[in-house]
Amino acid sequence: EDQVTQSPEALRLQEGESSSLNCSYTVSGLRGLFWYRQDPGKGPEFLFTLYSAGEEKEKERLKATLTKKESFLHITAPKPEDSATYLCAVQARDDKIIFGKGTRLHILP
Amino acid sequence: EPEVTQTPSHQVTQMGQEVILRCVPISNHLYFYWYRQILGQKVEFLVSFYNNEISEKSEIFDDQFSVERPDGSNFTLKIRSTKLEDSAMYFCAAVFSLSYEQYFGPGTRLTVT
């Protein structure tokens, strides 16, 4: 069964304290892995798409990496405005998109 | 950045009533999706739409649900006879390029009483 597991469920960091969020997946024929940011009461905001193991993408303080079994979202020197829920999703060969439950990130000033 | 809009922002309906949720992806799109997110739970895929046809649907998307493109631009999600458990945020999302970046709308909060 295709599934996506994100860890930790919640993470509290001090401003400037770098860390990583994990997304483990099992899927039949990965077509793409996506990272989103979701603020309370809003729709997910696209961050990255990764297609193959070894691929990396960066955007400001965020960097996403992909292996055959998991993806990491590294956040470097985070700021309070980076506080949000970060969602990971995979697109399987049958085009279905499966989301993880997300990691709630809280950056303390 | 491509924009997706949804109406209404909040819909309250009684159990058993039909509801229609609307979405407008601004500018051309390749794929179109509907999702739901029950409060405190993960985003769940409902249906994808490509070339004016349903390309994939989940187990959630049963006979109570239907999608249409009534006028060539708007997309609608219809729930024929709402149940209490249909209460959720409903998001539409559009893909505008082959990079499969999905742009989500702001969502419609559906409350079934």
mmCIF file with all atom_site columns, C-alpha atoms in Angstrom:
data_model
loop_
_atom_site.group_PDB
_atom_site.id
_atom_site.type_symbol
_atom_site.label_atom_id
_atom_site.label_alt_id
_atom_site.label_comp_id
_atom_site.label_asym_id
_atom_site.label_entity_id
_atom_site.label_seq_id
_atom_site.pdbx_PDB_ins_code
_atom_site.Cartn_x
_atom_site.Cartn_y
_atom_site.Cartn_z
_atom_site.occupancy
_atom_site.B_iso_or_equiv
_atom_site.pdbx_formal_charge
_atom_site.auth_seq_id
_atom_site.auth_comp_id
_atom_site.auth_asym_id
_atom_site.auth_atom_id
_atom_site.pdbx_PDB_model_num
ATOM 1   C CA . GLU A 1 1   ? 0.000   0.000  0.000   1.00 0.00 ? 1   GLU A CA 1
ATOM 2   C CA . ASP A 1 2   ? 1.298   3.444  -0.940  1.00 0.00 ? 2   ASP A CA 1
ATOM 3   C CA . GLN A 1 3   ? 1.943   5.608  2.085   1.00 0.00 ? 3   GLN A CA 1
ATOM 4   C CA . VAL A 1 4   ? 3.780   8.667  3.321   1.00 0.00 ? 4   VAL A CA 1
ATOM 5   C CA . THR A 1 5   ? 5.037   9.119  6.878   1.00 0.00 ? 5   THR A CA 1
ATOM 6   C CA . GLN A 1 6   ? 6.377   12.405 8.174   1.00 0.00 ? 6   GLN A CA 1
ATOM 7   C CA . SER A 1 7   ? 8.427   12.948 11.309  1.00 0.00 ? 7   SER A CA 1
ATOM 8   C CA . PRO A 1 8   ? 8.489   14.518 13.734  1.00 0.00 ? 8   PRO A CA 1
ATOM 9   C CA . GLU A 1 9   ? 4.819   15.449 14.102  1.00 0.00 ? 9   GLU A CA 1
ATOM 10  C CA . ALA A 1 10  ? 5.824   18.716 15.713  1.00 0.00 ? 10  ALA A CA 1
ATOM 11  C CA . LEU A 1 11  ? 9.101   20.567 16.145  1.00 0.00 ? 11  LEU A CA 1
ATOM 12  C CA . ARG A 1 12  ? 9.955   23.627 18.186  1.00 0.00 ? 12  ARG A CA 1
ATOM 13  C CA . LEU A 1 13  ? 13.215  25.426 17.383  1.00 0.00 ? 13  LEU A CA 1
ATOM 14  C CA . GLN A 1 14  ? 14.887  28.582 18.492  1.00 0.00 ? 14  GLN A CA 1
ATOM 15  C CA . GLU A 1 15  ? 15.402  31.202 15.813  1.00 0.00 ? 15  GLU A CA 1
ATOM 16  C CA . GLY A 1 16  ? 18.614  30.337 13.991  1.00 0.00 ? 16  GLY A CA 1
ATOM 17  C CA . GLU A 1 17  ? 18.592  26.689 15.088  1.00 0.00 ? 17  GLU A CA 1
ATOM 18  C CA . SER A 1 18  ? 18.886  24.540 11.948  1.00 0.00 ? 18  SER A CA 1
ATOM 19  C CA . SER A 1 19  ? 17.121  21.193 11.664  1.00 0.00 ? 19  SER A CA 1
ATOM 20  C CA . SER A 1 20  ? 15.630  18.670 9.244   1.00 0.00 ? 20  SER A CA 1
ATOM 21  C CA . LEU A 1 21  ? 12.172  17.276 8.628   1.00 0.00 ? 21  LEU A CA 1
ATOM 22  C CA . ASN A 1 22  ? 11.774  13.730 7.370   1.00 0.00 ? 22  ASN A CA 1
ATOM 23  C CA . CYS A 1 23  ? 9.380   12.219 4.847   1.00 0.00 ? 23  CYS A CA 1
ATOM 24  C CA . SER A 1 24  ? 9.497   8.444  4.388   1.00 0.00 ? 24  SER A CA 1
ATOM 25  C CA . TYR A 1 25  ? 7.512   6.922  1.562   1.00 0.00 ? 25  TYR A CA 1
ATOM 26  C CA . THR A 1 26  ? 6.538   3.658  -0.034  1.00 0.00 ? 26  THR A CA 1
ATOM 27  C CA . VAL A 1 27  ? 4.951   4.014  -3.440  1.00 0.00 ? 27  VAL A CA 1
ATOM 28  C CA . SER A 1 28  ? 4.593   2.005  -6.595  1.00 0.00 ? 28  SER A CA 1
ATOM 29  C CA . GLY A 1 29  ? 6.462   3.909  -9.265  1.00 0.00 ? 29  GLY A CA 1
ATOM 30  C CA . LEU A 1 30  ? 7.337   7.316  -7.871  1.00 0.00 ? 30  LEU A CA 1
ATOM 31  C CA . ARG A 1 31  ? 6.575   10.046 -10.375 1.00 0.00 ? 31  ARG A CA 1
ATOM 32  C CA . GLY A 1 32  ? 7.393   12.911 -8.049  1.00 0.00 ? 32  GLY A CA 1
ATOM 33  C CA . LEU A 1 33  ? 7.748   13.961 -4.425  1.00 0.00 ? 33  LEU A CA 1
ATOM 34  C CA . PHE A 1 34  ? 6.415   17.344 -3.366  1.00 0.00 ? 34  PHE A CA 1
ATOM 35  C CA . TRP A 1 35  ? 6.948   19.616 -0.402  1.00 0.00 ? 35  TRP A CA 1
ATOM 36  C CA . TYR A 1 36  ? 4.378   22.198 0.610   1.00 0.00 ? 36  TYR A CA 1
ATOM 37  C CA . ARG A 1 37  ? 4.005   24.759 3.341   1.00 0.00 ? 37  ARG A CA 1
ATOM 38  C CA . GLN A 1 38  ? 0.572   25.218 4.899   1.00 0.00 ? 38  GLN A CA 1
ATOM 39  C CA . ASP A 1 39  ? -0.413  28.087 7.162   1.00 0.00 ? 39  ASP A CA 1
ATOM 40  C CA . PRO A 1 40  ? -3.508  27.725 9.391   1.00 0.00 ? 40  PRO A CA 1
ATOM 41  C CA . GLY A 1 41  ? -6.770  27.995 7.457   1.00 0.00 ? 41  GLY A CA 1
ATOM 42  C CA . LYS A 1 42  ? -5.030  28.263 4.094   1.00 0.00 ? 42  LYS A CA 1
ATOM 43  C CA . GLY A 1 43  ? -4.275  26.053 1.150   1.00 0.00 ? 43  GLY A CA 1
ATOM 44  C CA . PRO A 1 44  ? -0.889  24.369 0.762   1.00 0.00 ? 44  PRO A CA 1
ATOM 45  C CA . GLU A 1 45  ? 1.780   26.510 -0.852  1.00 0.00 ? 45  GLU A CA 1
ATOM 46  C CA . PHE A 1 46  ? 4.081   24.734 -3.287  1.00 0.00 ? 46  PHE A CA 1
ATOM 47  C CA . LEU A 1 47  ? 7.772   24.604 -2.341  1.00 0.00 ? 47  LEU A CA 1
ATOM 48  C CA . PHE A 1 48  ? 9.588   21.864 -4.287  1.00 0.00 ? 48  PHE A CA 1
ATOM 49  C CA . THR A 1 49  ? 9.213   18.928 -6.630  1.00 0.00 ? 49  THR A CA 1
ATOM 50  C CA . LEU A 1 50  ? 11.831  16.162 -6.616  1.00 0.00 ? 50  LEU A CA 1
ATOM 51  C CA . TYR A 1 51  ? 11.840  13.422 -9.230  1.00 0.00 ? 51  TYR A CA 1
ATOM 52  C CA . SER A 1 52  ? 14.785  11.104 -8.678  1.00 0.00 ? 52  SER A CA 1
ATOM 53  C CA . ALA A 1 53  ? 17.135  9.920  -5.946  1.00 0.00 ? 53  ALA A CA 1
ATOM 54  C CA . GLY A 1 54  ? 20.053  12.260 -5.427  1.00 0.00 ? 54  GLY A CA 1
ATOM 55  C CA . GLU A 1 55  ? 18.171  15.324 -6.525  1.00 0.00 ? 55  GLU A CA 1
ATOM 56  C CA . GLU A 1 56  ? 18.369  18.458 -4.377  1.00 0.00 ? 56  GLU A CA 1
ATOM 57  C CA . LYS A 1 57  ? 16.547  21.793 -4.566  1.00 0.00 ? 57  LYS A CA 1
ATOM 58  C CA . GLU A 1 58  ? 16.958  24.985 -2.583  1.00 0.00 ? 58  GLU A CA 1
ATOM 59  C CA . LYS A 1 59  ? 14.840  28.021 -1.881  1.00 0.00 ? 59  LYS A CA 1
ATOM 60  C CA . GLU A 1 60  ? 15.998  30.647 0.583   1.00 0.00 ? 60  GLU A CA 1
ATOM 61  C CA . ARG A 1 61  ? 16.501  28.850 3.939   1.00 0.00 ? 61  ARG A CA 1
ATOM 62  C CA . LEU A 1 62  ? 15.006  25.566 2.705   1.00 0.00 ? 62  LEU A CA 1
ATOM 63  C CA . LYS A 1 63  ? 16.705  22.671 0.964   1.00 0.00 ? 63  LYS A CA 1
ATOM 64  C CA . ALA A 1 64  ? 14.984  19.460 -0.087  1.00 0.00 ? 64  ALA A CA 1
ATOM 65  C CA . THR A 1 65  ? 16.770  16.187 -0.808  1.00 0.00 ? 65  THR A CA 1
ATOM 66  C CA . LEU A 1 66  ? 15.549  12.822 -2.052  1.00 0.00 ? 66  LEU A CA 1
ATOM 67  C CA . THR A 1 67  ? 16.667  9.204  -1.707  1.00 0.00 ? 67  THR A CA 1
ATOM 68  C CA . LYS A 1 68  ? 14.894  6.049  -2.831  1.00 0.00 ? 68  LYS A CA 1
ATOM 69  C CA . LYS A 1 69  ? 13.025  5.773  0.455   1.00 0.00 ? 69  LYS A CA 1
ATOM 70  C CA . GLU A 1 70  ? 12.848  9.229  1.992   1.00 0.00 ? 70  GLU A CA 1
ATOM 71  C CA . SER A 1 71  ? 13.145  12.935 1.570   1.00 0.00 ? 71  SER A CA 1
ATOM 72  C CA . PHE A 1 72  ? 14.473  15.559 3.922   1.00 0.00 ? 72  PHE A CA 1
ATOM 73  C CA . LEU A 1 73  ? 13.548  19.196 4.184   1.00 0.00 ? 73  LEU A CA 1
ATOM 74  C CA . HIS A 1 74  ? 16.491  21.002 5.741   1.00 0.00 ? 74  HIS A CA 1
ATOM 75  C CA . ILE A 1 75  ? 15.849  24.389 7.248   1.00 0.00 ? 75  ILE A CA 1
ATOM 76  C CA . THR A 1 76  ? 18.888  26.554 7.883   1.00 0.00 ? 76  THR A CA 1
ATOM 77  C CA . ALA A 1 77  ? 18.864  29.394 10.417  1.00 0.00 ? 77  ALA A CA 1
ATOM 78  C CA . PRO A 1 78  ? 15.070  29.545 10.549  1.00 0.00 ? 78  PRO A CA 1
ATOM 79  C CA . LYS A 1 79  ? 13.127  32.680 11.362  1.00 0.00 ? 79  LYS A CA 1
ATOM 80  C CA . PRO A 1 80  ? 9.761   32.978 13.161  1.00 0.00 ? 80  PRO A CA 1
ATOM 81  C CA . GLU A 1 81  ? 8.033   33.512 9.794   1.00 0.00 ? 81  GLU A CA 1
ATOM 82  C CA . ASP A 1 82  ? 9.064   29.985 8.821   1.00 0.00 ? 82  ASP A CA 1
ATOM 83  C CA . SER A 1 83  ? 6.593   28.658 11.388  1.00 0.00 ? 83  SER A CA 1
ATOM 84  C CA . ALA A 1 84  ? 3.989   26.563 9.543   1.00 0.00 ? 84  ALA A CA 1
ATOM 85  C CA . THR A 1 85  ? 3.008   22.991 8.822   1.00 0.00 ? 85  THR A CA 1
ATOM 86  C CA . TYR A 1 86  ? 5.221   21.395 6.196   1.00 0.00 ? 86  TYR A CA 1
ATOM 87  C CA . LEU A 1 87  ? 3.568   18.756 4.053   1.00 0.00 ? 87  LEU A CA 1
ATOM 88  C CA . CYS A 1 88  ? 5.148   16.037 1.974   1.00 0.00 ? 88  CYS A CA 1
ATOM 89  C CA . ALA A 1 89  ? 3.264   14.311 -0.840  1.00 0.00 ? 89  ALA A CA 1
ATOM 90  C CA . VAL A 1 90  ? 4.095   11.700 -3.461  1.00 0.00 ? 90  VAL A CA 1
ATOM 91  C CA . GLN A 1 91  ? 2.614   11.082 -6.872  1.00 0.00 ? 91  GLN A CA 1
ATOM 92  C CA . ALA A 1 92  ? 2.390   7.418  -7.754  1.00 0.00 ? 92  ALA A CA 1
ATOM 93  C CA . ARG A 1 93  ? 2.392   5.863  -11.200 1.00 0.00 ? 93  ARG A CA 1
ATOM 94  C CA . ASP A 1 94  ? -1.424  5.842  -11.218 1.00 0.00 ? 94  ASP A CA 1
ATOM 95  C CA . ASP A 1 95  ? -1.410  9.661  -10.784 1.00 0.00 ? 95  ASP A CA 1
ATOM 96  C CA . LYS A 1 96  ? -2.892  9.565  -7.288  1.00 0.00 ? 96  LYS A CA 1
ATOM 97  C CA . ILE A 1 97  ? -1.313  12.015 -4.872  1.00 0.00 ? 97  ILE A CA 1
ATOM 98  C CA . ILE A 1 98  ? -0.735  10.858 -1.296  1.00 0.00 ? 98  ILE A CA 1
ATOM 99  C CA . PHE A 1 99  ? -0.024  13.349 1.463   1.00 0.00 ? 99  PHE A CA 1
ATOM 100 C CA . GLY A 1 100 ? 1.648   12.812 4.792   1.00 0.00 ? 100 GLY A CA 1
ATOM 101 C CA . LYS A 1 101 ? 0.166   14.226 7.991   1.00 0.00 ? 101 LYS A CA 1
ATOM 102 C CA . GLY A 1 102 ? 2.722   17.008 8.070   1.00 0.00 ? 102 GLY A CA 1
ATOM 103 C CA . THR A 1 103 ? 5.222   18.416 10.537  1.00 0.00 ? 103 THR A CA 1
ATOM 104 C CA . ARG A 1 104 ? 4.121   21.424 12.575  1.00 0.00 ? 104 ARG A CA 1
ATOM 105 C CA . LEU A 1 105 ? 7.149   23.678 12.842  1.00 0.00 ? 105 LEU A CA 1
ATOM 106 C CA . HIS A 1 106 ? 7.296   26.456 15.415  1.00 0.00 ? 106 HIS A CA 1
ATOM 107 C CA . ILE A 1 107 ? 10.231  28.853 15.449  1.00 0.00 ? 107 ILE A CA 1
ATOM 108 C CA . LEU A 1 108 ? 10.667  30.768 18.673  1.00 0.00 ? 108 LEU A CA 1
ATOM 109 C CA . PRO A 1 109 ? 12.085  34.305 18.472  1.00 0.00 ? 109 PRO A CA 1
ATOM 110 C CA . GLU B 2 1   ? 2.642   33.056 -10.003 1.00 0.00 ? 1   GLU B CA 1
ATOM 111 C CA . PRO B 2 2   ? -0.428  31.191 -11.263 1.00 0.00 ? 2   PRO B CA 1
ATOM 112 C CA . GLU B 2 3   ? -3.559  31.829 -9.222  1.00 0.00 ? 3   GLU B CA 1
ATOM 113 C CA . VAL B 2 4   ? -6.441  29.583 -8.255  1.00 0.00 ? 4   VAL B CA 1
ATOM 114 C CA . THR B 2 5   ? -9.597  30.980 -6.700  1.00 0.00 ? 5   THR B CA 1
ATOM 115 C CA . GLN B 2 6   ? -12.415 29.171 -4.921  1.00 0.00 ? 6   GLN B CA 1
ATOM 116 C CA . THR B 2 7   ? -15.963 30.096 -3.972  1.00 0.00 ? 7   THR B CA 1
ATOM 117 C CA . PRO B 2 8   ? -17.577 30.216 -1.538  1.00 0.00 ? 8   PRO B CA 1
ATOM 118 C CA . SER B 2 9   ? -15.005 30.528 1.217   1.00 0.00 ? 9   SER B CA 1
ATOM 119 C CA . HIS B 2 10  ? -17.444 28.983 3.705   1.00 0.00 ? 10  HIS B CA 1
ATOM 120 C CA . GLN B 2 11  ? -20.580 26.940 3.057   1.00 0.00 ? 11  GLN B CA 1
ATOM 121 C CA . VAL B 2 12  ? -22.979 25.765 5.716   1.00 0.00 ? 12  VAL B CA 1
ATOM 122 C CA . THR B 2 13  ? -25.549 23.190 4.683   1.00 0.00 ? 13  THR B CA 1
ATOM 123 C CA . GLN B 2 14  ? -27.939 20.741 6.236   1.00 0.00 ? 14  GLN B CA 1
ATOM 124 C CA . MET B 2 15  ? -27.392 17.010 6.054   1.00 0.00 ? 15  MET B CA 1
ATOM 125 C CA . GLY B 2 16  ? -28.909 15.570 2.895   1.00 0.00 ? 16  GLY B CA 1
ATOM 126 C CA . GLN B 2 17  ? -28.626 18.772 0.889   1.00 0.00 ? 17  GLN B CA 1
ATOM 127 C CA . GLU B 2 18  ? -26.638 19.153 -2.313  1.00 0.00 ? 18  GLU B CA 1
ATOM 128 C CA . VAL B 2 19  ? -23.677 21.504 -2.419  1.00 0.00 ? 19  VAL B CA 1
ATOM 129 C CA . ILE B 2 20  ? -21.610 22.794 -5.308  1.00 0.00 ? 20  ILE B CA 1
ATOM 130 C CA . LEU B 2 21  ? -18.108 24.077 -4.728  1.00 0.00 ? 21  LEU B CA 1
ATOM 131 C CA . ARG B 2 22  ? -16.451 26.160 -7.414  1.00 0.00 ? 22  ARG B CA 1
ATOM 132 C CA . CYS B 2 23  ? -12.876 26.691 -8.511  1.00 0.00 ? 23  CYS B CA 1
ATOM 133 C CA . VAL B 2 24  ? -11.326 28.870 -11.176 1.00 0.00 ? 24  VAL B CA 1
ATOM 134 C CA . PRO B 2 25  ? -7.720  28.333 -12.180 1.00 0.00 ? 25  PRO B CA 1
ATOM 135 C CA . ILE B 2 26  ? -6.414  31.578 -13.650 1.00 0.00 ? 26  ILE B CA 1
ATOM 136 C CA . SER B 2 27  ? -4.646  31.021 -16.986 1.00 0.00 ? 27  SER B CA 1
ATOM 137 C CA . ASN B 2 28  ? -4.168  27.736 -18.794 1.00 0.00 ? 28  ASN B CA 1
ATOM 138 C CA . HIS B 2 29  ? -3.665  24.580 -16.829 1.00 0.00 ? 29  HIS B CA 1
ATOM 139 C CA . LEU B 2 30  ? -2.715  20.985 -17.637 1.00 0.00 ? 30  LEU B CA 1
ATOM 140 C CA . TYR B 2 31  ? -4.166  19.060 -14.720 1.00 0.00 ? 31  TYR B CA 1
ATOM 141 C CA . PHE B 2 32  ? -6.729  19.851 -12.110 1.00 0.00 ? 32  PHE B CA 1
ATOM 142 C CA . TYR B 2 33  ? -7.313  18.275 -8.710  1.00 0.00 ? 33  TYR B CA 1
ATOM 143 C CA . TRP B 2 34  ? -9.792  18.279 -5.844  1.00 0.00 ? 34  TRP B CA 1
ATOM 144 C CA . TYR B 2 35  ? -8.710  17.464 -2.301  1.00 0.00 ? 35  TYR B CA 1
ATOM 145 C CA . ARG B 2 36  ? -10.321 17.547 1.110   1.00 0.00 ? 36  ARG B CA 1
ATOM 146 C CA . GLN B 2 37  ? -8.835  18.075 4.549   1.00 0.00 ? 37  GLN B CA 1
ATOM 147 C CA . ILE B 2 38  ? -10.867 17.158 7.593   1.00 0.00 ? 38  ILE B CA 1
ATOM 148 C CA . LEU B 2 39  ? -9.958  19.371 10.537  1.00 0.00 ? 39  LEU B CA 1
ATOM 149 C CA . GLY B 2 40  ? -6.702  18.231 12.084  1.00 0.00 ? 40  GLY B CA 1
ATOM 150 C CA . GLN B 2 41  ? -6.137  15.497 9.508   1.00 0.00 ? 41  GLN B CA 1
ATOM 151 C CA . LYS B 2 42  ? -4.071  15.118 6.385   1.00 0.00 ? 42  LYS B CA 1
ATOM 152 C CA . VAL B 2 43  ? -4.905  16.353 2.922   1.00 0.00 ? 43  VAL B CA 1
ATOM 153 C CA . GLU B 2 44  ? -6.740  13.609 1.006   1.00 0.00 ? 44  GLU B CA 1
ATOM 154 C CA . PHE B 2 45  ? -6.799  13.234 -2.765  1.00 0.00 ? 45  PHE B CA 1
ATOM 155 C CA . LEU B 2 46  ? -10.284 13.048 -4.260  1.00 0.00 ? 46  LEU B CA 1
ATOM 156 C CA . VAL B 2 47  ? -10.036 13.282 -8.039  1.00 0.00 ? 47  VAL B CA 1
ATOM 157 C CA . SER B 2 48  ? -7.808  14.459 -10.867 1.00 0.00 ? 48  SER B CA 1
ATOM 158 C CA . PHE B 2 49  ? -8.996  15.898 -14.153 1.00 0.00 ? 49  PHE B CA 1
ATOM 159 C CA . TYR B 2 50  ? -7.084  15.962 -17.427 1.00 0.00 ? 50  TYR B CA 1
ATOM 160 C CA . ASN B 2 51  ? -8.191  16.939 -20.879 1.00 0.00 ? 51  ASN B CA 1
ATOM 161 C CA . ASN B 2 52  ? -11.768 17.435 -19.692 1.00 0.00 ? 52  ASN B CA 1
ATOM 162 C CA . GLU B 2 53  ? -11.993 13.953 -18.238 1.00 0.00 ? 53  GLU B CA 1
ATOM 163 C CA . ILE B 2 54  ? -11.460 12.332 -14.865 1.00 0.00 ? 54  ILE B CA 1
ATOM 164 C CA . SER B 2 55  ? -8.003  10.734 -14.973 1.00 0.00 ? 55  SER B CA 1
ATOM 165 C CA . GLU B 2 56  ? -7.933  9.239  -11.481 1.00 0.00 ? 56  GLU B CA 1
ATOM 166 C CA . LYS B 2 57  ? -10.158 9.118  -8.419  1.00 0.00 ? 57  LYS B CA 1
ATOM 167 C CA . SER B 2 58  ? -9.769  7.862  -4.867  1.00 0.00 ? 58  SER B CA 1
ATOM 168 C CA . GLU B 2 59  ? -11.955 5.523  -2.854  1.00 0.00 ? 59  GLU B CA 1
ATOM 169 C CA . ILE B 2 60  ? -13.440 8.586  -1.166  1.00 0.00 ? 60  ILE B CA 1
ATOM 170 C CA . PHE B 2 61  ? -14.801 9.843  -4.482  1.00 0.00 ? 61  PHE B CA 1
ATOM 171 C CA . ASP B 2 62  ? -17.920 7.678  -4.555  1.00 0.00 ? 62  ASP B CA 1
ATOM 172 C CA . ASP B 2 63  ? -21.246 8.156  -6.340  1.00 0.00 ? 63  ASP B CA 1
ATOM 173 C CA . GLN B 2 64  ? -22.077 11.056 -4.024  1.00 0.00 ? 64  GLN B CA 1
ATOM 174 C CA . PHE B 2 65  ? -19.395 13.144 -5.706  1.00 0.00 ? 65  PHE B CA 1
ATOM 175 C CA . SER B 2 66  ? -19.140 14.505 -9.219  1.00 0.00 ? 66  SER B CA 1
ATOM 176 C CA . VAL B 2 67  ? -16.925 17.000 -11.006 1.00 0.00 ? 67  VAL B CA 1
ATOM 177 C CA . GLU B 2 68  ? -17.793 19.153 -13.968 1.00 0.00 ? 68  GLU B CA 1
ATOM 178 C CA . ARG B 2 69  ? -16.398 21.925 -16.088 1.00 0.00 ? 69  ARG B CA 1
ATOM 179 C CA . PRO B 2 70  ? -19.628 23.712 -16.886 1.00 0.00 ? 70  PRO B CA 1
ATOM 180 C CA . ASP B 2 71  ? -18.367 26.625 -18.958 1.00 0.00 ? 71  ASP B CA 1
ATOM 181 C CA . GLY B 2 72  ? -14.810 25.859 -20.042 1.00 0.00 ? 72  GLY B CA 1
ATOM 182 C CA . SER B 2 73  ? -13.133 27.736 -17.206 1.00 0.00 ? 73  SER B CA 1
ATOM 183 C CA . ASN B 2 74  ? -14.813 26.972 -13.878 1.00 0.00 ? 74  ASN B CA 1
ATOM 184 C CA . PHE B 2 75  ? -14.510 23.582 -12.231 1.00 0.00 ? 75  PHE B CA 1
ATOM 185 C CA . THR B 2 76  ? -17.159 22.376 -9.830  1.00 0.00 ? 76  THR B CA 1
ATOM 186 C CA . LEU B 2 77  ? -17.287 19.675 -7.201  1.00 0.00 ? 77  LEU B CA 1
ATOM 187 C CA . LYS B 2 78  ? -20.801 18.534 -6.376  1.00 0.00 ? 78  LYS B CA 1
ATOM 188 C CA . ILE B 2 79  ? -21.787 16.532 -3.352  1.00 0.00 ? 79  ILE B CA 1
ATOM 189 C CA . ARG B 2 80  ? -25.284 15.212 -3.949  1.00 0.00 ? 80  ARG B CA 1
ATOM 190 C CA . SER B 2 81  ? -26.505 14.395 -0.459  1.00 0.00 ? 81  SER B CA 1
ATOM 191 C CA . THR B 2 82  ? -24.184 15.722 2.198   1.00 0.00 ? 82  THR B CA 1
ATOM 192 C CA . LYS B 2 83  ? -23.366 13.809 5.353   1.00 0.00 ? 83  LYS B CA 1
ATOM 193 C CA . LEU B 2 84  ? -21.954 15.068 8.626   1.00 0.00 ? 84  LEU B CA 1
ATOM 194 C CA . GLU B 2 85  ? -18.614 13.469 7.785   1.00 0.00 ? 85  GLU B CA 1
ATOM 195 C CA . ASP B 2 86  ? -18.342 15.555 4.630   1.00 0.00 ? 86  ASP B CA 1
ATOM 196 C CA . SER B 2 87  ? -17.519 18.553 6.832   1.00 0.00 ? 87  SER B CA 1
ATOM 197 C CA . ALA B 2 88  ? -13.999 19.567 5.816   1.00 0.00 ? 88  ALA B CA 1
ATOM 198 C CA . MET B 2 89  ? -11.899 22.054 3.889   1.00 0.00 ? 89  MET B CA 1
ATOM 199 C CA . TYR B 2 90  ? -12.098 21.368 0.182   1.00 0.00 ? 90  TYR B CA 1
ATOM 200 C CA . PHE B 2 91  ? -9.169  22.494 -1.929  1.00 0.00 ? 91  PHE B CA 1
ATOM 201 C CA . CYS B 2 92  ? -8.750  22.587 -5.651  1.00 0.00 ? 92  CYS B CA 1
ATOM 202 C CA . ALA B 2 93  ? -5.320  22.649 -7.231  1.00 0.00 ? 93  ALA B CA 1
ATOM 203 C CA . ALA B 2 94  ? -4.054  23.170 -10.748 1.00 0.00 ? 94  ALA B CA 1
ATOM 204 C CA . VAL B 2 95  ? -0.891  22.192 -12.568 1.00 0.00 ? 95  VAL B CA 1
ATOM 205 C CA . PHE B 2 96  ? 0.232   24.657 -15.191 1.00 0.00 ? 96  PHE B CA 1
ATOM 206 C CA . SER B 2 97  ? 3.439   23.048 -16.475 1.00 0.00 ? 97  SER B CA 1
ATOM 207 C CA . LEU B 2 98  ? 5.077   19.670 -16.959 1.00 0.00 ? 98  LEU B CA 1
ATOM 208 C CA . SER B 2 99  ? 7.060   20.206 -13.761 1.00 0.00 ? 99  SER B CA 1
ATOM 209 C CA . TYR B 2 100 ? 3.860   19.142 -11.931 1.00 0.00 ? 100 TYR B CA 1
ATOM 210 C CA . GLU B 2 101 ? 3.939   22.091 -9.528  1.00 0.00 ? 101 GLU B CA 1
ATOM 211 C CA . GLN B 2 102 ? 0.499   22.215 -7.973  1.00 0.00 ? 102 GLN B CA 1
ATOM 212 C CA . TYR B 2 103 ? -1.003  25.572 -7.067  1.00 0.00 ? 103 TYR B CA 1
ATOM 213 C CA . PHE B 2 104 ? -3.740  25.318 -4.482  1.00 0.00 ? 104 PHE B CA 1
ATOM 214 C CA . GLY B 2 105 ? -6.742  27.542 -4.025  1.00 0.00 ? 105 GLY B CA 1
ATOM 215 C CA . PRO B 2 106 ? -7.570  29.052 -0.636  1.00 0.00 ? 106 PRO B CA 1
ATOM 216 C CA . GLY B 2 107 ? -10.176 26.366 0.049   1.00 0.00 ? 107 GLY B CA 1
ATOM 217 C CA . THR B 2 108 ? -13.878 26.173 0.849   1.00 0.00 ? 108 THR B CA 1
ATOM 218 C CA . ARG B 2 109 ? -14.812 25.282 4.397   1.00 0.00 ? 109 ARG B CA 1
ATOM 219 C CA . LEU B 2 110 ? -17.868 23.036 4.235   1.00 0.00 ? 110 LEU B CA 1
ATOM 220 C CA . THR B 2 111 ? -19.879 22.605 7.406   1.00 0.00 ? 111 THR B CA 1
ATOM 221 C CA . VAL B 2 112 ? -22.681 20.041 7.386   1.00 0.00 ? 112 VAL B CA 1
ATOM 222 C CA . THR B 2 113 ? -25.154 20.322 10.254  1.00 0.00 ? 113 THR B CA 1
#
